[in-house]
Short mmCIF file of C-alpha atoms and ligand atoms in Angstrom, two decimals:
data_model
loop_
_atom_site.label_atom_id
_atom_site.label_comp_id
_atom_site.label_asym_id
_atom_site.label_seq_id
_atom_site.Cartn_x
_atom_site.Cartn_y
_atom_site.Cartn_z
CA UNK A 233 51.12 28.97 -32.80
CA UNK A 234 49.56 26.21 -33.25
CA UNK A 235 46.03 26.43 -32.83
CA UNK A 236 44.56 23.38 -30.13
CA UNK A 237 42.87 20.75 -32.35
CA UNK A 238 38.88 21.48 -32.20
CA UNK A 239 36.53 18.64 -30.84
CA UNK A 240 35.30 16.13 -33.70
CA UNK A 241 31.66 17.06 -33.42
CA UNK A 242 29.64 14.14 -32.24
CA UNK A 243 27.83 12.92 -35.11
CA UNK A 244 24.40 10.55 -34.26
CA UNK A 245 25.54 6.71 -34.63
CA UNK A 246 22.48 6.65 -36.63
CA UNK A 247 20.48 7.98 -39.67
CA UNK A 248 17.25 8.41 -40.17
CA UNK A 249 14.88 5.73 -41.98
CA UNK A 250 11.38 7.17 -41.44
CA UNK A 251 10.06 10.91 -40.03
CA UNK A 252 7.68 11.82 -37.72
CA UNK A 253 6.65 15.63 -38.84
CA UNK A 254 6.79 18.21 -35.66
CA UNK A 255 4.21 21.34 -36.08
CA UNK A 256 6.11 24.80 -35.90
CA UNK A 257 3.98 27.20 -33.76
CA UNK A 258 4.22 30.97 -33.00
CA UNK A 259 4.82 32.34 -29.66
CA UNK A 260 1.83 34.08 -29.58
CA UNK A 261 -0.28 30.31 -30.37
CA UNK A 262 1.80 29.29 -27.57
CA UNK A 263 0.93 31.45 -25.17
CA UNK A 264 -2.81 30.88 -25.65
CA UNK A 265 -2.02 27.18 -25.03
CA UNK A 266 -0.48 28.25 -21.77
CA UNK A 267 -3.47 30.19 -20.97
CA UNK A 268 -6.23 27.55 -21.82
CA UNK A 269 -4.17 24.74 -20.06
CA UNK A 270 -4.05 26.35 -16.95
CA UNK A 271 -0.25 26.61 -17.52
CA UNK A 272 0.41 23.11 -16.98
CA UNK A 273 2.21 21.27 -19.54
CA UNK A 274 1.13 18.05 -18.79
CA UNK A 275 -2.24 19.20 -20.14
CA UNK A 276 -0.90 20.59 -23.38
CA UNK A 277 -1.47 18.28 -26.53
CA UNK A 278 1.61 16.94 -27.87
CA UNK A 279 0.88 17.97 -31.75
CA UNK A 280 1.23 21.30 -29.84
CA UNK A 281 4.95 20.52 -28.72
CA UNK A 282 8.22 21.36 -30.81
CA UNK A 283 10.54 19.36 -28.45
CA UNK A 284 9.31 16.91 -26.04
CA UNK A 285 11.59 16.79 -23.05
CA UNK A 286 9.07 15.62 -20.73
CA UNK A 287 10.24 12.07 -20.19
CA UNK A 288 12.91 9.81 -21.46
CA UNK A 289 10.59 7.08 -20.47
CA UNK A 290 8.89 5.39 -23.61
CA UNK A 291 9.75 8.23 -25.98
CA UNK A 292 12.74 6.13 -27.43
CA UNK A 293 13.04 5.52 -31.31
CA UNK A 294 13.31 1.89 -32.07
CA UNK A 295 16.21 0.78 -34.72
CA UNK A 296 14.93 -1.44 -37.58
CA UNK A 297 16.34 -4.62 -36.02
CA UNK A 298 13.61 -4.14 -33.45
CA UNK A 299 10.99 -3.08 -35.92
CA UNK A 300 11.93 -6.24 -37.78
CA UNK A 301 11.57 -8.00 -34.21
CA UNK A 302 7.70 -7.17 -33.85
CA UNK A 303 7.27 -8.61 -37.28
CA UNK A 304 8.13 -12.07 -36.31
CA UNK A 305 6.62 -11.65 -32.40
CA UNK A 306 4.91 -14.91 -31.44
CA UNK A 307 1.82 -13.84 -29.79
CA UNK A 308 1.09 -17.62 -28.45
CA UNK A 309 -0.56 -17.50 -25.39
CA UNK A 310 1.75 -19.77 -23.70
CA UNK A 311 5.69 -20.20 -24.22
CA UNK A 312 6.50 -18.22 -27.07
CA UNK A 313 9.77 -17.83 -28.39
CA UNK A 314 9.40 -14.74 -28.19
CA UNK A 315 9.15 -14.95 -24.53
CA UNK A 316 12.21 -17.37 -24.51
CA UNK A 317 14.21 -14.94 -26.39
CA UNK A 318 13.02 -12.45 -23.82
CA UNK A 319 14.21 -14.33 -21.01
CA UNK A 320 16.96 -15.76 -22.60
CA UNK A 321 18.52 -11.98 -22.59
CA UNK A 322 17.47 -10.60 -19.34
CA UNK A 323 18.89 -14.19 -17.43
CA UNK A 324 21.77 -13.33 -19.24
CA UNK A 325 22.25 -10.06 -18.31
CA UNK A 326 20.84 -10.07 -14.68
CA UNK A 327 22.01 -13.55 -13.85
CA UNK A 328 18.88 -14.00 -12.11
CA UNK A 329 17.11 -17.62 -12.90
CA UNK A 330 13.32 -16.79 -12.23
CA UNK A 331 12.62 -13.80 -15.00
CA UNK A 332 8.68 -12.32 -15.12
CA UNK A 333 7.41 -9.90 -18.08
CA UNK A 334 5.45 -6.95 -16.63
CA UNK A 335 3.89 -4.13 -18.91
CA UNK A 336 5.80 -1.34 -17.21
CA UNK A 337 8.13 -0.79 -14.16
CA UNK A 338 5.39 -0.08 -11.43
CA UNK A 339 3.71 -3.39 -12.10
CA UNK A 340 6.98 -5.18 -11.81
CA UNK A 341 7.13 -2.66 -8.13
CA UNK A 342 3.30 -3.24 -7.50
CA UNK A 343 3.97 -7.02 -7.35
CA UNK A 344 7.45 -7.29 -5.50
CA UNK A 345 6.30 -4.35 -3.23
CA UNK A 346 3.24 -6.08 -2.65
CA UNK A 347 5.01 -9.19 -1.32
CA UNK A 348 7.51 -7.66 0.74
CA UNK A 349 5.98 -4.26 1.98
CA UNK A 350 3.03 -4.38 4.56
CA UNK A 351 2.33 -2.28 7.74
CA UNK A 352 5.72 -2.01 9.71
CA UNK A 353 7.69 -2.70 6.95
CA UNK A 354 10.55 -0.18 6.52
CA UNK A 355 12.71 0.39 2.67
CA UNK A 356 15.89 2.28 2.20
CA UNK A 357 17.17 3.41 -1.11
CA UNK A 358 19.46 5.90 -2.32
CA UNK A 359 16.24 7.35 -3.54
CA UNK A 360 12.82 5.46 -4.23
CA UNK A 361 11.71 7.05 -7.41
CA UNK A 362 7.92 8.36 -7.05
CA UNK A 363 6.03 5.42 -8.32
CA UNK A 364 8.57 3.03 -6.14
CA UNK A 365 7.53 5.37 -2.97
CA UNK A 366 3.81 5.14 -3.83
CA UNK A 367 3.34 1.23 -4.30
CA UNK A 368 5.73 0.85 -1.24
CA UNK A 369 3.53 3.63 0.89
CA UNK A 370 0.34 2.01 -0.61
CA UNK A 371 1.23 -1.52 1.32
CA UNK A 372 1.20 0.99 4.40
CA UNK A 373 5.35 0.62 4.26
CA UNK A 374 7.58 3.57 4.88
CA UNK A 375 10.11 4.83 2.51
CA UNK A 376 13.45 6.30 3.98
CA UNK A 377 15.77 7.80 0.98
CA UNK A 378 19.40 8.15 2.88
CA UNK A 379 21.94 10.39 0.51
CA UNK A 380 24.78 11.74 2.09
CA UNK A 381 24.55 15.39 2.38
CA UNK A 382 27.02 16.35 -0.42
CA UNK A 383 24.86 14.88 -2.91
CA UNK A 384 22.14 17.38 -2.32
CA UNK A 385 24.41 20.37 -3.41
CA UNK A 386 23.88 20.86 -6.89
CA UNK A 387 27.10 22.27 -7.57
CA UNK A 388 29.12 19.98 -6.07
CA UNK A 389 31.86 18.07 -8.97
CA UNK A 390 31.57 14.42 -7.63
CA UNK A 391 31.76 10.97 -9.73
CA UNK A 392 29.02 9.30 -8.01
CA UNK A 393 26.28 11.37 -6.31
CA UNK A 394 23.63 8.34 -6.98
CA UNK A 395 25.61 6.58 -3.78
CA UNK A 396 23.75 5.60 -1.00
CA UNK A 397 24.90 6.68 2.66
CA UNK A 398 26.56 3.48 3.99
CA UNK A 399 27.15 4.47 7.38
CA UNK A 400 23.09 5.73 7.75
CA UNK A 401 22.31 2.63 6.21
CA UNK A 402 24.08 0.25 8.71
CA UNK A 403 22.14 2.91 11.32
CA UNK A 404 18.98 2.27 10.01
CA UNK A 405 19.53 -1.56 9.68
CA UNK A 406 20.50 -2.09 13.32
CA UNK A 407 17.77 0.25 14.44
CA UNK A 408 14.94 -1.25 12.91
CA UNK A 409 16.77 -4.71 12.69
CA UNK A 410 16.28 -7.46 9.78
CA UNK A 411 12.43 -8.44 10.61
CA UNK A 412 11.19 -4.90 9.84
CA UNK A 413 13.45 -4.48 6.81
CA UNK A 414 11.38 -4.87 3.35
CA UNK A 415 14.49 -4.57 0.97
CA UNK A 416 17.15 -2.40 0.16
CA UNK A 417 16.61 -0.90 -3.21
CA UNK A 418 19.75 1.02 -5.16
CA UNK A 419 18.44 2.96 -7.80
CA UNK A 420 20.82 3.37 -11.10
CA UNK A 421 21.06 5.75 -12.49
CA UNK A 422 19.24 7.79 -9.22
CA UNK A 423 16.98 9.64 -11.36
CA UNK A 424 15.10 11.41 -8.59
CA UNK A 425 18.48 12.85 -7.55
CA UNK A 426 19.83 14.31 -10.81
CA UNK A 427 20.24 11.05 -12.76
CA UNK A 428 23.39 10.63 -10.80
CA UNK A 429 25.39 7.12 -10.88
CA UNK A 430 26.25 4.79 -8.53
CA UNK A 431 29.71 3.34 -8.34
CA UNK A 432 30.45 -0.52 -8.29
CA UNK A 433 32.12 -0.21 -5.25
CA UNK A 434 28.93 1.89 -2.90
CA UNK A 435 27.26 -1.24 -4.68
CA UNK A 436 29.54 -3.98 -3.13
CA UNK A 437 29.64 -2.15 -0.21
CA UNK A 438 25.68 -2.42 -0.03
CA UNK A 439 25.79 -6.06 -0.82
CA UNK A 440 27.78 -6.90 1.98
CA UNK A 441 26.14 -4.81 4.34
CA UNK A 442 22.93 -6.35 3.26
CA UNK A 443 24.39 -9.56 3.86
CA UNK A 444 25.52 -8.59 7.09
CA UNK A 445 22.11 -7.87 8.23
CA UNK A 446 20.41 -10.43 6.77
CA UNK A 447 18.14 -8.21 4.54
CA UNK A 448 16.97 -8.24 0.71
CA UNK A 449 18.94 -5.73 -2.03
CA UNK A 450 16.65 -5.00 -5.01
CA UNK A 451 18.45 -2.91 -7.84
CA UNK A 452 15.84 -0.83 -10.00
CA UNK A 453 18.22 -0.96 -12.81
CA UNK A 454 15.46 0.97 -15.43
CA UNK A 455 19.14 3.15 -16.37
CA UNK A 456 21.92 0.44 -15.88
CA UNK A 457 23.17 0.73 -19.29
CA UNK A 458 23.74 4.70 -18.73
CA UNK A 459 25.12 4.04 -15.23
CA UNK A 460 27.50 1.24 -16.64
CA UNK A 461 29.14 3.94 -18.59
CA UNK A 462 30.06 5.98 -15.92
CA UNK A 463 31.29 3.20 -13.79
CA UNK A 464 33.86 2.54 -17.14
CA UNK A 465 34.74 6.05 -17.36
CA UNK A 466 34.81 7.27 -13.87
CA UNK A 467 35.99 4.04 -11.47
CA UNK A 468 39.42 2.68 -10.95
CA UNK A 469 39.48 -0.94 -12.24
CA UNK A 470 36.97 -0.92 -14.93
CA UNK A 471 38.48 0.67 -17.85
CA UNK A 472 38.69 -2.44 -20.03
CA UNK A 473 35.59 -3.84 -19.41
CA UNK A 474 32.80 -3.70 -21.50
CA UNK A 475 29.50 -1.56 -20.50
CA UNK A 476 27.49 -4.84 -20.65
CA UNK A 477 30.13 -6.62 -18.43
CA UNK A 478 29.90 -4.47 -16.47
CA UNK A 479 26.10 -4.47 -15.71
CA UNK A 480 26.02 -8.17 -15.36
CA UNK A 481 28.66 -7.89 -12.50
CA UNK A 482 26.39 -4.71 -11.05
CA UNK A 483 23.13 -6.70 -11.42
CA UNK A 484 24.38 -9.87 -9.86
CA UNK A 485 25.00 -7.96 -6.51
CA UNK A 486 21.46 -7.97 -5.98
CA UNK A 487 18.70 -10.24 -4.77
CA UNK A 488 16.06 -8.78 -7.32
CA UNK A 489 16.64 -6.65 -10.29
CA UNK A 490 13.29 -4.67 -11.66
CA UNK A 491 13.24 -2.16 -14.65
CA UNK A 492 11.38 -0.21 -16.51
CA UNK A 493 11.82 -1.46 -20.42
CA UNK A 494 10.66 2.02 -21.37
CA UNK A 495 14.24 2.83 -20.51
CA UNK A 496 17.59 1.89 -21.73
CA UNK A 497 15.44 -1.15 -23.06
CA UNK A 498 15.03 1.56 -26.03
CA UNK A 499 11.15 0.32 -26.34
CA UNK A 500 8.03 2.57 -25.81
CA UNK A 501 6.23 -0.15 -23.47
CA UNK A 502 7.53 -2.82 -20.81
CA UNK A 503 8.66 -4.02 -18.06
CA UNK A 504 11.12 -6.57 -15.94
CA UNK A 505 11.01 -8.36 -12.78
CA UNK A 506 13.89 -10.79 -12.20
CA UNK A 507 14.24 -12.47 -8.47
CA UNK A 508 17.06 -14.80 -7.23
CA UNK A 509 14.84 -16.61 -4.87
CA UNK A 510 12.91 -19.61 -5.72
CA UNK A 511 10.32 -19.08 -3.26
CA UNK A 512 9.92 -15.39 -3.82
CA UNK A 513 9.74 -16.10 -7.51
CA UNK A 514 6.54 -18.30 -6.89
CA UNK A 515 4.81 -15.92 -4.84
CA UNK A 516 5.53 -13.10 -7.56
CA UNK A 517 4.16 -15.50 -10.51
CA UNK A 518 1.27 -16.32 -8.39
CA UNK A 519 0.21 -12.13 -8.46
CA UNK A 520 1.56 -11.75 -12.10
CA UNK A 521 -1.10 -14.04 -13.55
CA UNK A 522 -3.89 -12.35 -11.40
CA UNK A 523 -2.61 -8.94 -12.51
CA UNK A 524 -0.84 -8.95 -15.33
CA UNK A 525 -1.06 -12.30 -17.54
CA UNK A 526 0.07 -15.64 -17.79
CA UNK A 527 4.13 -16.11 -16.75
CA UNK A 528 5.22 -16.60 -20.02
CA UNK A 529 3.75 -12.82 -21.18
CA UNK A 530 2.94 -11.02 -18.31
CA UNK A 531 1.59 -7.29 -19.51
CA UNK A 532 3.20 -7.78 -22.73
CA UNK A 533 2.69 -8.99 -26.35
CA UNK A 534 5.30 -11.24 -28.38
CA UNK A 535 6.33 -8.64 -30.16
CA UNK A 536 6.79 -6.26 -26.99
CA UNK A 537 8.85 -8.88 -25.52
CA UNK A 538 11.23 -9.45 -29.16
CA UNK A 539 11.65 -5.31 -28.93
CA UNK A 540 13.02 -5.16 -25.70
CA UNK A 541 15.35 -8.43 -26.47
CA UNK A 542 16.77 -6.69 -29.01
CA UNK A 543 17.13 -3.35 -27.38
CA UNK A 544 18.87 -4.46 -24.31
CA UNK A 545 21.52 -5.61 -26.62
CA UNK A 546 21.49 -2.76 -28.71
CA UNK A 547 21.76 -0.51 -25.62
CA UNK A 548 25.16 -1.67 -24.84
CA UNK A 549 26.59 -1.00 -28.20
CA UNK A 550 29.95 1.37 -26.98
CA UNK A 551 29.05 4.18 -29.61
CA UNK A 552 25.69 4.58 -28.76
CA UNK A 553 26.41 4.76 -24.93
CA UNK A 554 28.67 7.24 -25.87
CA UNK A 555 26.46 9.27 -27.93
CA UNK A 556 23.35 8.90 -25.55
CA UNK A 557 25.72 10.13 -22.64
CA UNK A 558 27.78 12.93 -24.05
CA UNK A 559 25.01 14.20 -26.48
CA UNK A 560 22.93 14.53 -23.18
CA UNK A 561 26.29 16.37 -21.49
CA UNK A 562 26.43 18.63 -24.61
CA UNK A 563 23.52 20.42 -23.73
CA UNK A 564 24.04 20.65 -20.04
CA UNK A 565 27.63 22.32 -21.12
CA UNK A 566 26.26 24.33 -22.96
CA UNK A 567 23.61 25.91 -20.94
CA UNK A 568 26.20 26.25 -17.99
CA UNK A 569 28.65 28.21 -20.03
CA UNK A 570 26.00 30.64 -20.73
CA UNK A 571 25.53 30.90 -17.16
CA UNK A 572 22.59 28.73 -16.72
CA UNK A 573 22.92 27.00 -13.09
CA UNK A 574 22.13 23.23 -13.98
CA UNK A 575 23.04 20.38 -11.64
CA UNK A 576 26.31 19.51 -11.72
CA UNK A 577 27.99 16.87 -12.88
CA UNK A 578 25.64 16.36 -15.65
CA UNK A 579 23.71 12.87 -14.96
CA UNK A 580 22.63 10.28 -17.75
CA UNK A 581 19.05 10.89 -19.53
CA UNK A 582 18.92 14.46 -18.34
CA UNK A 583 19.60 18.32 -17.72
CA UNK A 584 18.33 19.59 -14.32
CA UNK A 585 18.30 23.41 -13.77
CA UNK A 586 18.30 25.18 -10.42
CA UNK A 587 15.11 27.71 -11.03
CA UNK A 588 15.51 28.99 -7.81
CA UNK A 589 19.17 30.39 -8.83
CA UNK A 590 18.15 31.21 -12.20
CA UNK A 591 14.59 33.46 -10.96
CA UNK A 592 15.88 34.45 -7.41
CA UNK A 593 13.31 37.03 -7.18
CA UNK A 594 10.22 34.91 -7.53
CA UNK A 595 9.80 33.11 -4.50
CA UNK A 596 8.92 29.30 -4.07
CA UNK A 597 5.01 29.95 -3.21
CA UNK A 598 5.12 31.42 -6.63
CA UNK A 599 6.63 28.21 -8.22
CA UNK A 600 9.87 29.06 -10.19
CA UNK A 601 10.23 25.96 -11.65
CA UNK A 602 6.75 25.79 -12.98
CA UNK A 603 7.19 29.62 -14.69
CA UNK A 604 10.49 28.70 -16.18
CA UNK A 605 8.77 25.42 -17.60
CA UNK A 606 6.02 27.73 -19.15
CA UNK A 607 8.80 30.29 -20.15
CA UNK A 608 10.48 27.41 -21.72
CA UNK A 609 7.34 25.87 -23.94
CA UNK A 610 5.85 29.90 -24.85
CA UNK A 611 9.35 30.88 -26.01
CA UNK A 612 10.32 27.46 -28.03
CA UNK A 613 7.29 25.24 -27.76
CA UNK A 614 9.81 22.88 -25.29
CA UNK A 615 8.18 20.77 -23.08
CA UNK A 616 9.49 19.70 -19.79
CA UNK A 617 8.89 19.30 -16.01
CA UNK A 618 9.22 21.26 -12.66
CA UNK A 619 10.31 18.83 -10.20
CA UNK A 620 10.19 21.06 -7.12
CA UNK A 621 7.74 22.27 -4.79
CA UNK A 622 4.31 21.98 -7.27
CA UNK A 623 5.55 18.07 -7.50
CA UNK A 624 6.87 17.74 -3.60
CA UNK A 625 6.10 20.98 -1.92
CA UNK A 626 2.92 19.92 1.34
CA UNK A 627 1.10 22.41 3.21
CA UNK A 628 1.31 23.08 6.68
CA UNK A 629 -1.84 23.06 9.02
CA UNK A 630 -2.35 26.53 8.20
CA UNK A 631 -2.17 26.32 4.31
CA UNK A 632 1.31 27.64 4.22
CA UNK A 633 3.37 25.58 1.71
CA UNK A 634 6.37 23.57 3.31
CA UNK A 635 8.50 23.98 0.01
CA UNK A 636 10.15 20.89 -1.62
CA UNK A 637 14.25 20.36 -1.44
CA UNK A 638 15.43 21.94 -4.45
CA UNK A 639 12.97 23.74 -7.36
CA UNK A 640 14.47 22.04 -9.77
CA UNK A 641 12.96 21.77 -13.86
CA UNK A 642 14.13 18.39 -15.70
CA UNK A 643 14.98 18.18 -19.26
CA UNK A 644 14.58 14.82 -20.17
CA UNK A 645 16.33 13.42 -23.45
CA UNK A 646 14.42 10.74 -25.59
CA UNK A 647 16.93 8.26 -27.21
CA UNK A 648 17.62 8.40 -30.39
CA UNK A 649 15.03 11.02 -31.14
CA UNK A 650 16.21 14.43 -31.78
CA UNK A 651 19.48 15.85 -33.69
CA UNK A 652 22.02 18.25 -32.81
CA UNK A 653 20.34 20.97 -33.88
CA UNK A 654 17.21 20.12 -31.99
CA UNK A 655 19.50 20.52 -29.08
CA UNK A 656 21.03 23.34 -30.09
CA UNK A 657 17.55 24.87 -31.16
CA UNK A 658 16.86 24.12 -26.90
CA UNK A 659 20.29 26.25 -26.35
CA UNK A 660 19.17 29.44 -28.20
CA UNK A 661 15.81 29.59 -26.57
CA UNK A 662 17.40 29.80 -23.16
CA UNK A 663 18.67 32.98 -24.22
CA UNK A 664 15.74 34.65 -24.65
CA UNK A 665 15.09 33.10 -20.84
CA UNK A 666 17.71 35.24 -19.88
CA UNK A 667 17.08 38.48 -21.52
CA UNK A 668 13.32 38.64 -20.34
CA UNK A 669 14.35 36.74 -16.62
CA UNK A 670 14.21 40.44 -14.81
CA UNK A 671 10.91 41.18 -15.14
CA UNK A 672 9.42 37.63 -14.52
CA UNK A 673 6.36 37.26 -11.72
CA UNK A 674 5.74 33.88 -10.79
CA UNK A 675 2.36 31.93 -10.79
CA UNK A 676 -0.73 30.65 -8.07
CA UNK A 677 -2.66 27.55 -7.84
CA UNK A 678 -6.14 28.12 -9.01
CA UNK A 679 -7.17 24.05 -8.71
CA UNK A 680 -5.33 21.23 -7.47
CA UNK A 681 -6.18 17.38 -6.54
CA UNK A 682 -5.86 15.98 -3.49
CA UNK A 683 -2.63 13.92 -4.55
CA UNK A 684 -0.31 14.02 -7.48
CA UNK A 685 -1.18 17.53 -8.31
CA UNK A 686 1.85 18.36 -10.69
CA UNK A 687 -0.34 16.37 -13.31
CA UNK A 688 -3.65 17.70 -13.13
CA UNK A 689 -2.98 21.26 -11.41
CA UNK A 690 -3.93 24.83 -13.04
CA UNK A 691 -2.21 27.85 -12.60
CA UNK A 692 -2.89 32.04 -13.40
CA UNK A 693 -0.13 34.56 -13.80
CA UNK A 694 0.55 36.59 -10.87
N1 F0G B 1508 12.24 3.63 -11.57
C1 F0G B 1508 12.93 4.68 -11.81
C2 F0G B 1508 13.84 4.72 -11.42
C3 F0G B 1508 12.16 5.54 -13.01
O1 F0G B 1508 12.73 6.66 -13.49
C4 F0G B 1508 10.43 5.10 -13.45
C5 F0G B 1508 9.82 5.74 -14.47
C6 F0G B 1508 10.14 4.21 -12.89
C7 F0G B 1508 10.32 3.50 -11.73
C8 F0G B 1508 8.87 3.41 -13.14
O2 F0G B 1508 8.62 2.99 -14.25
O3 F0G B 1508 7.34 4.32 -15.63
O4 F0G B 1508 7.72 2.36 -16.80
O5 F0G B 1508 5.87 2.31 -14.45
N2 F0G B 1508 10.11 7.01 -14.95
C9 F0G B 1508 9.77 8.03 -15.35
C10 F0G B 1508 10.32 9.45 -15.66
C11 F0G B 1508 7.65 8.06 -15.49
O6 F0G B 1508 9.80 10.21 -16.25
O7 F0G B 1508 11.30 9.36 -14.91
P1 F0G B 1508 7.30 3.25 -15.42
#
């Protein structure tokens, strides 16, 4: 009998020209570090981390072309050729006539939502990312997330779990009326909900609903190239389009587009704001000039703009995107095969683990997600982040924890940084986690700041 042919190893479609040595530490050393930093990986020095999966934001490795581009960056205050390059690439991608460079994504959000927001305004999204929500609420406006109920089921295998619930969208738009709506915001892929993609069908429906009600549609496209991969491979009618054509079609459905360039533009810093309407563009430009910089550089250097312009083209390379999405799935699939409960299907930029299922004997008041984050550091020097009750938990009037919807842990994969053997190492560390999970207790908080506590809170083992 002939054996089924083994799938070929997906080798990284790049080779390494410059290396950054990693420090190999012992478990005893890392245990001490955890004690010293109060069991909060945000407080660990990166030199003490072996594999850093804290975020995919600003952690990409740039290509030789991007580095070469940095050398020809034009640092003129006004009208630099690097600005022209940046503007042309973003215009071609988004189809929007007015382009503004910002120092990172949240600066674009602060400008746009500072204008569209305000007391009594309402924003509706598939899911607002933390900084998006913070910038909206800072203006006094309200932010609603409306995913369909099935999107919250971590195990349900659906192709586009990032889609917004259009029935609820209709209902909310009617309830509040166009004059109170700041904007509808579609986050692609949906970072806060597992990095799940949004379908073109859903985007088109949202566009027509926004037209019907006369409201603005903003696209947060930090990971628009990754989203295009899922559309091409999962949605009928897109099989023969290129990834870039899909992204172009998707972004043209919006009235504005913002992007943290630290993700799919493959750079370490940068942001983009693009708008269709001339009057809105003028208001945004005025704010850009007083807070970021002149209109032709905003918050960026010429070399930053050059690297972004090149990165935004490289990211649509078919071999790169295939490697990117498949290598994230590789980690998720191997963990799932070991019996680790992961959010399914695997999203574009990260693998999310359901820590409540992995550590069922640790009550949510003892933060099972934070415990898993610390165990991964102790066992393997791996750094990741809790996305559960440490990040989103609140207290009731009696001081009792109101837990988050889920107790997830995010393993975010930096772009073009780690090789398959780094990822195999991460998979191996989970054997230790499975072995010791029965003996585990959780953590208690010994210090917490009044807001965004996950960044600086301190814990103690129970
Ligand atoms: N929108 C989304 C969907 C994001 O994921 C982020 C950042 C931002 C906006 C803000 O962009 O960091 O450039 O100001 N996400 C990072 C993360 C921080 O780790 O997921 P920024």
